[in-house]
Short mmCIF file of C-alpha atoms in Angstrom, two decimals:
data_model
loop_
_atom_site.label_atom_id
_atom_site.label_comp_id
_atom_site.label_asym_id
_atom_site.label_seq_id
_atom_site.Cartn_x
_atom_site.Cartn_y
_atom_site.Cartn_z
CA MET W 1 -29.31 36.60 13.79
CA ARG W 2 -30.75 37.92 10.05
CA ARG W 3 -26.99 38.50 9.17
CA LEU W 4 -25.96 34.76 10.76
CA ALA W 5 -29.73 34.09 8.40
CA ARG W 6 -28.12 35.72 5.76
CA ILE W 7 -24.06 33.84 5.60
CA ILE W 8 -25.84 30.64 5.79
CA THR W 9 -28.16 31.76 3.03
CA LEU W 10 -24.89 33.11 0.24
CA PHE W 11 -22.98 29.35 1.39
CA ALA W 12 -26.38 27.71 0.30
CA ALA W 13 -26.34 29.45 -2.97
CA LEU W 14 -21.97 29.25 -3.61
CA ALA W 15 -23.03 25.38 -3.38
CA GLY W 16 -25.41 24.89 -5.34
CA LEU W 17 -23.47 27.44 -8.55
CA LEU W 18 -21.13 24.67 -7.65
CA LEU W 19 -22.23 22.07 -7.93
CA GLY W 20 -24.96 23.03 -11.00
CA LEU W 21 -21.69 23.81 -12.42
CA GLY W 22 -20.50 20.60 -11.59
CA VAL W 23 -17.36 21.37 -9.45
CA PRO W 24 -16.34 17.85 -7.24
CA ALA W 25 -17.54 18.80 -4.22
CA GLN W 26 -14.09 16.72 -2.60
CA ALA W 27 -11.93 14.89 -3.60
CA PHE W 28 -9.09 13.31 -1.37
CA PRO W 29 -7.54 16.35 0.40
CA GLN W 30 -4.38 14.59 0.11
CA ALA W 31 -3.89 13.44 -3.20
CA ALA W 32 -0.79 13.95 -5.03
CA PHE W 33 0.66 12.72 -8.39
CA PRO W 34 3.50 10.64 -6.68
CA LEU W 35 7.25 10.17 -6.96
CA THR W 36 7.89 7.89 -9.04
CA SER W 37 11.89 7.08 -10.06
CA ASN W 38 15.00 3.81 -11.06
CA GLY W 39 14.07 1.29 -8.34
CA SER W 40 10.20 2.37 -7.92
CA ARG W 41 7.78 -1.22 -8.91
CA GLY W 42 4.09 -1.81 -9.08
CA SER W 43 1.01 -0.47 -10.94
CA ASP W 44 1.49 3.74 -10.90
CA VAL W 45 5.35 1.95 -13.04
CA VAL W 46 2.73 -0.13 -15.74
CA ALA W 47 0.75 2.53 -15.73
CA LEU W 48 3.78 4.92 -16.61
CA GLN W 49 5.31 2.55 -19.10
CA HIS W 50 1.92 3.28 -20.77
CA LEU W 51 2.09 6.43 -20.28
CA LEU W 52 5.20 7.05 -22.00
CA ALA W 53 4.24 4.58 -25.62
CA ALA W 54 0.91 6.78 -25.64
CA HIS W 55 4.09 9.27 -26.07
CA GLY W 56 5.69 7.83 -28.75
CA ARG W 57 8.16 6.37 -26.16
CA PRO W 58 7.37 2.42 -25.58
CA VAL W 59 9.15 0.92 -23.25
CA ALA W 60 9.08 -2.62 -22.39
CA VAL W 61 5.98 -3.35 -19.94
CA ASP W 62 7.01 -4.96 -16.68
CA GLY W 63 6.67 -2.18 -13.57
CA ALA W 64 9.69 -2.39 -12.95
CA PHE W 65 11.58 1.39 -13.42
CA GLY W 66 14.27 0.29 -14.07
CA SER W 67 17.62 1.87 -17.16
CA GLY W 68 15.31 2.02 -20.44
CA THR W 69 12.53 4.07 -19.03
CA GLN W 70 14.91 6.38 -17.20
CA SER W 71 15.88 7.15 -20.84
CA ALA W 72 13.04 7.29 -21.81
CA VAL W 73 11.33 9.76 -19.25
CA VAL W 74 14.63 11.94 -19.45
CA GLY W 75 13.88 12.04 -23.21
CA PHE W 76 10.65 12.46 -22.48
CA GLN W 77 11.08 15.59 -19.92
CA GLN W 78 13.49 16.74 -22.94
CA SER W 79 10.54 17.23 -25.33
CA LYS W 80 7.83 19.19 -22.69
CA GLY W 81 10.92 21.64 -21.56
CA LEU W 82 11.03 20.23 -18.21
CA ALA W 83 13.42 19.01 -15.70
CA ALA W 84 15.42 16.22 -17.22
CA ASP W 85 15.92 14.29 -14.50
CA GLY W 86 14.36 11.15 -14.99
CA ILE W 87 11.83 11.43 -12.07
CA VAL W 88 7.90 11.75 -12.90
CA GLY W 89 6.74 14.52 -10.55
CA PRO W 90 4.09 16.39 -11.24
CA ALA W 91 4.57 18.07 -13.85
CA THR W 92 5.80 15.62 -15.57
CA TRP W 93 3.20 13.22 -14.39
CA GLY W 94 0.48 15.94 -15.59
CA ALA W 95 2.56 16.09 -18.91
CA LEU W 96 1.98 12.62 -19.19
CA ALA W 97 -0.93 12.38 -18.27
CA ILE W 98 -3.56 12.47 -22.14
CA THR W 99 -7.67 12.84 -21.26
CA VAL W 100 -9.48 9.45 -22.72
CA ARG W 101 -13.52 8.93 -22.49
CA GLN W 102 -15.85 6.68 -23.96
CA GLY W 103 -14.89 5.89 -27.63
CA ASP W 104 -11.37 6.08 -27.42
CA ASN W 105 -8.25 3.76 -27.43
CA GLY W 106 -4.12 3.70 -27.01
CA PRO W 107 -2.00 2.98 -24.96
CA ALA W 108 -3.05 5.11 -22.16
CA VAL W 109 -6.28 3.75 -21.61
CA THR W 110 -3.91 0.86 -21.21
CA ALA W 111 -2.73 2.80 -17.54
CA LEU W 112 -6.02 3.88 -16.85
CA GLN W 113 -7.83 0.03 -17.00
CA SER W 114 -4.47 -0.80 -15.23
CA LEU W 115 -4.04 1.20 -13.14
CA LEU W 116 -8.65 0.23 -11.84
CA ASN W 117 -7.21 -2.79 -11.44
CA ALA W 118 -5.13 -2.88 -9.35
CA LYS W 119 -6.41 -0.18 -6.74
CA ARG W 120 -9.55 -1.22 -7.42
CA GLY W 121 -11.25 -4.08 -8.33
CA ALA W 122 -12.57 -3.19 -11.49
CA GLY W 123 -11.10 -7.03 -13.56
CA LEU W 124 -11.01 -4.51 -16.73
CA SER W 125 -9.71 -6.55 -19.54
CA ALA W 126 -6.90 -4.04 -19.95
CA ASP W 127 -7.31 -4.28 -23.70
CA GLY W 128 -7.35 -0.19 -23.84
CA ALA W 129 -10.30 0.32 -25.59
CA PHE W 130 -12.48 2.58 -23.06
CA GLY W 131 -15.95 0.77 -23.99
CA PRO W 132 -19.10 1.16 -21.26
CA ALA W 133 -17.48 -1.41 -18.16
CA THR W 134 -14.49 1.35 -18.35
CA GLY W 135 -16.83 3.31 -18.09
CA THR W 136 -18.56 2.72 -15.74
CA ALA W 137 -15.09 1.51 -13.57
CA VAL W 138 -14.17 5.71 -13.78
CA ARG W 139 -17.52 6.43 -12.49
CA THR W 140 -17.54 3.88 -9.27
CA PHE W 141 -14.01 5.27 -8.52
CA GLN W 142 -14.83 9.17 -9.55
CA SER W 143 -17.66 8.64 -7.37
CA HIS W 144 -15.92 7.29 -5.20
CA ALA W 145 -13.10 9.51 -4.93
CA GLY W 146 -15.69 12.87 -4.67
CA ILE W 147 -14.94 14.48 -7.70
CA SER W 148 -17.18 15.01 -11.11
CA ALA W 149 -18.43 11.88 -12.47
CA ASP W 150 -18.99 12.07 -15.41
CA GLY W 151 -16.75 8.94 -17.13
CA VAL W 152 -14.13 11.67 -18.25
CA VAL W 153 -10.83 11.06 -16.90
CA GLY W 154 -8.75 14.61 -16.59
CA PRO W 155 -5.69 15.70 -14.64
CA THR W 156 -7.95 15.16 -12.14
CA THR W 157 -9.40 11.47 -11.76
CA TRP W 158 -5.68 10.65 -12.79
CA GLN W 159 -3.61 12.44 -10.15
CA ASN W 160 -6.32 10.99 -7.90
CA LEU W 161 -6.13 7.35 -9.24
CA LEU W 162 -2.07 7.31 -9.07
CA TRP W 163 -2.29 8.69 -5.73
CA HIS W 164 -4.87 5.47 -3.93
CA TYR W 165 -3.03 2.59 -2.42
CA GLU W 166 -2.72 -0.30 -3.17
CA ASN W 167 -4.45 -3.95 -1.23
CA ILE W 168 -1.59 -5.83 -1.26
CA ASN W 169 -2.24 -9.29 -2.88
CA PHE W 170 -2.77 -12.16 -0.61
CA GLY W 171 -3.64 -14.47 -3.55
CA GLY W 172 -0.86 -15.87 -4.15
CA THR W 173 1.74 -18.32 -2.47
CA THR W 174 4.41 -16.11 -1.31
CA MET W 175 2.73 -14.57 1.34
CA CYS W 176 0.12 -14.45 3.95
CA ALA W 177 -2.11 -11.58 5.54
CA GLN W 178 -1.51 -10.44 9.69
CA SER W 179 -3.89 -8.05 11.78
CA PRO W 180 -1.81 -8.84 15.35
CA ASP W 181 -3.39 -5.40 16.56
CA GLY W 182 -6.63 -7.27 14.77
CA ASN W 183 -7.13 -3.79 12.44
CA ALA W 184 -9.12 -5.09 9.52
CA GLY W 185 -8.84 -4.00 5.94
CA ALA W 186 -5.05 -2.29 7.37
CA HIS W 187 -3.28 -4.06 4.71
CA TRP W 188 -2.89 -0.74 2.22
CA ALA W 189 -0.27 0.81 1.45
CA THR W 190 1.40 3.33 -2.17
CA ALA W 191 1.45 1.55 -5.46
CA GLY W 192 5.17 1.68 -4.51
CA ALA W 193 5.92 0.60 -2.06
CA VAL W 194 2.91 -3.19 -2.11
CA GLY W 195 5.30 -3.32 -5.47
CA GLN W 196 8.48 -4.13 -4.02
CA LEU W 197 7.83 -5.81 -0.76
CA GLU W 198 5.15 -8.33 -3.58
CA ALA W 199 8.17 -8.37 -5.78
CA ALA W 200 11.19 -9.52 -2.36
CA ALA W 201 9.00 -11.68 -1.15
CA ALA W 202 8.82 -13.14 -4.64
CA THR W 203 12.12 -13.79 -5.00
CA PHE W 204 11.88 -14.52 -0.60
CA ALA W 205 9.75 -17.51 -0.96
CA VAL W 206 11.83 -19.07 -4.33
CA THR W 207 14.78 -19.42 -0.92
CA GLY W 208 12.58 -22.63 0.83
CA ASN W 209 12.18 -20.30 4.08
CA GLY W 210 8.53 -20.52 4.24
CA ARG W 211 5.83 -17.36 2.84
CA LEU W 212 6.15 -13.81 3.73
CA PRO W 213 3.98 -12.85 6.82
CA VAL W 214 2.54 -9.77 6.36
CA GLY W 215 1.49 -7.34 9.13
CA ASP W 216 -0.14 -3.86 9.29
CA ALA W 217 0.59 -1.94 6.55
CA GLY W 218 -1.99 1.34 6.58
CA PHE W 219 -5.58 2.00 6.06
CA GLU W 220 -7.13 2.43 1.73
CA HIS W 221 -6.92 6.56 2.44
CA GLY W 222 -4.13 6.79 5.14
CA GLY W 223 -5.09 8.53 8.57
CA ASP W 224 -4.64 7.08 12.06
CA ILE W 225 -4.27 3.61 12.99
CA PRO W 226 -4.98 1.66 16.35
CA GLY W 227 -1.46 0.80 18.00
CA HIS W 228 1.11 2.03 15.86
CA GLY W 229 2.73 6.25 16.03
CA SER W 230 3.20 6.26 12.07
CA HIS W 231 1.59 3.98 9.25
CA GLU W 232 0.17 6.84 7.94
CA VAL W 233 0.94 8.53 4.77
CA GLY W 234 1.65 4.64 2.76
CA MET W 235 5.14 3.84 3.42
CA ASP W 236 5.16 1.63 6.41
CA ILE W 237 4.25 -2.24 5.89
CA ASP W 238 5.03 -5.10 9.43
CA VAL W 239 7.35 -8.03 8.13
CA TRP W 240 7.38 -10.39 10.47
CA PRO W 241 11.36 -13.05 11.27
CA ALA W 242 11.80 -16.21 9.71
CA ARG W 243 11.54 -19.28 11.46
CA THR W 244 13.29 -22.12 11.56
CA ASP W 245 10.73 -24.69 10.60
CA SER W 246 10.05 -21.61 8.73
CA ALA W 247 5.93 -21.53 9.38
CA GLN W 248 6.39 -18.58 10.35
CA CYS W 249 2.95 -18.06 8.62
CA THR W 250 0.96 -20.55 10.68
CA ALA W 251 3.21 -21.13 13.68
CA GLY W 252 3.25 -19.30 17.07
CA ARG W 253 4.73 -15.48 16.41
CA ILE W 254 8.64 -15.40 18.05
CA THR W 255 11.38 -12.30 18.41
CA TRP W 256 14.91 -12.40 17.92
CA GLN W 257 15.57 -13.64 21.04
CA SER W 258 13.28 -16.91 20.26
CA SER W 259 14.57 -19.99 20.04
CA THR W 260 12.93 -20.87 16.48
CA TYR W 261 14.03 -17.73 15.08
CA ASP W 262 16.11 -18.18 12.04
CA ARG W 263 19.11 -15.10 11.64
CA ALA W 264 19.63 -16.67 8.05
CA ALA W 265 16.56 -16.72 6.65
CA THR W 266 15.07 -13.60 8.20
CA ARG W 267 19.31 -11.47 6.96
CA ARG W 268 18.40 -12.75 3.49
CA LEU W 269 14.48 -11.78 4.20
CA VAL W 270 15.87 -8.21 5.45
CA GLN W 271 18.12 -8.10 1.96
CA GLU W 272 15.86 -8.72 -1.03
CA ILE W 273 13.96 -6.13 0.60
CA ARG W 274 16.03 -3.85 -0.33
CA ALA W 275 18.01 -5.25 -3.15
CA LYS W 276 14.27 -5.06 -5.09
CA ALA W 277 13.64 -1.47 -3.95
CA PRO W 278 16.75 0.13 -4.77
CA GLY W 279 17.25 4.17 -3.00
CA HIS W 280 13.45 3.20 -1.76
CA VAL W 281 13.95 2.19 1.17
CA GLN W 282 14.08 4.24 3.99
CA LEU W 283 14.69 2.07 6.96
CA ILE W 284 13.76 -0.62 8.45
CA PHE W 285 12.93 -0.92 12.56
CA PHE W 286 13.64 -4.70 14.02
CA ASN W 287 16.21 -5.89 16.77
CA ASP W 288 18.49 -8.03 16.36
CA PRO W 289 22.16 -6.76 17.48
CA GLN W 290 23.72 -8.89 14.80
CA LEU W 291 21.95 -7.68 11.96
CA ILE W 292 21.70 -3.73 13.79
CA SER W 293 25.73 -4.31 13.82
CA GLU W 294 25.76 -6.21 9.77
CA GLY W 295 23.80 -2.26 8.51
CA LEU W 296 20.94 -3.67 7.66
CA THR W 297 18.41 -2.94 10.99
CA THR W 298 18.30 -0.65 12.94
CA SER W 299 16.89 -0.66 16.82
CA TYR W 300 14.16 1.22 17.87
CA ALA W 301 11.60 -0.03 20.93
CA ASN W 302 9.27 -2.46 20.50
CA HIS W 303 10.95 -4.08 17.65
CA ASP W 304 11.64 -7.66 18.89
CA ASN W 305 8.90 -9.80 17.00
CA HIS W 306 8.70 -7.96 13.93
CA LEU W 307 10.44 -5.98 10.90
CA HIS W 308 9.25 -2.04 10.12
CA ILE W 309 9.50 -1.09 6.75
CA ARG W 310 9.69 2.20 5.97
CA TYR W 311 9.87 3.26 2.47
CA ARG W 312 10.61 6.70 0.46
#
């Protein structure tokens, strides 16, 4: 018993020392810099484009990773002696991430503000000026992530913020939220998955086939979700097929066998999903045999009434 007491005392002393040194008690254990590449979309790409500008390589800030962004990334990688593959992974993010704190100004601060707005609803003016409001938002996020809430945005804060999932925006006229399994708050996914889906929904909306119903994606920090065997790592999003009356957001749920199923509109939806995320759609589960024969979707049990998109 005395030995156990000594061990407990030792661990308590070590914990106190770590807290005294300002070492974070716990960050998200799964947090990692995202892989971002040609075809990616969303708030991580916006941040990337601002960070490139901070390193003297300005590109259009449009949230779409196209040829211009790729060229700037390759040039940056070459300048830092990194593998010049145009893929922004941990090493490239680490080189791009500039430590910023209150009083700083510039594109790196704009990148920070845009991420805090997209992922935590901070409501900041993305003006590139690190003032008190930005400092408060940073400390709030750091506390949320379980890291030292010192208001200084260094590598650990950048990594946790870039990793953090994003809530799908249903404030516009292109999508509607559905919760068929009763999973409240299950519309979170990676920034890339959210950006790519939102782009597809915006294009689909102009076809006149109604809004896109979005079912479960995942929880804010991932993990097990009732009713699903996946949807744990921010890459899976369920959407519903189109109806002939375009009322898929307000009328009853259908399957591909229903008389009100609109195959042409659903085909167009799948095509838009793939077109807005070239190289970033791993699969789409949906059991319409015609769409399967066209190579647009893949058969999987229990996917008659929804399309399961898995991004990568």
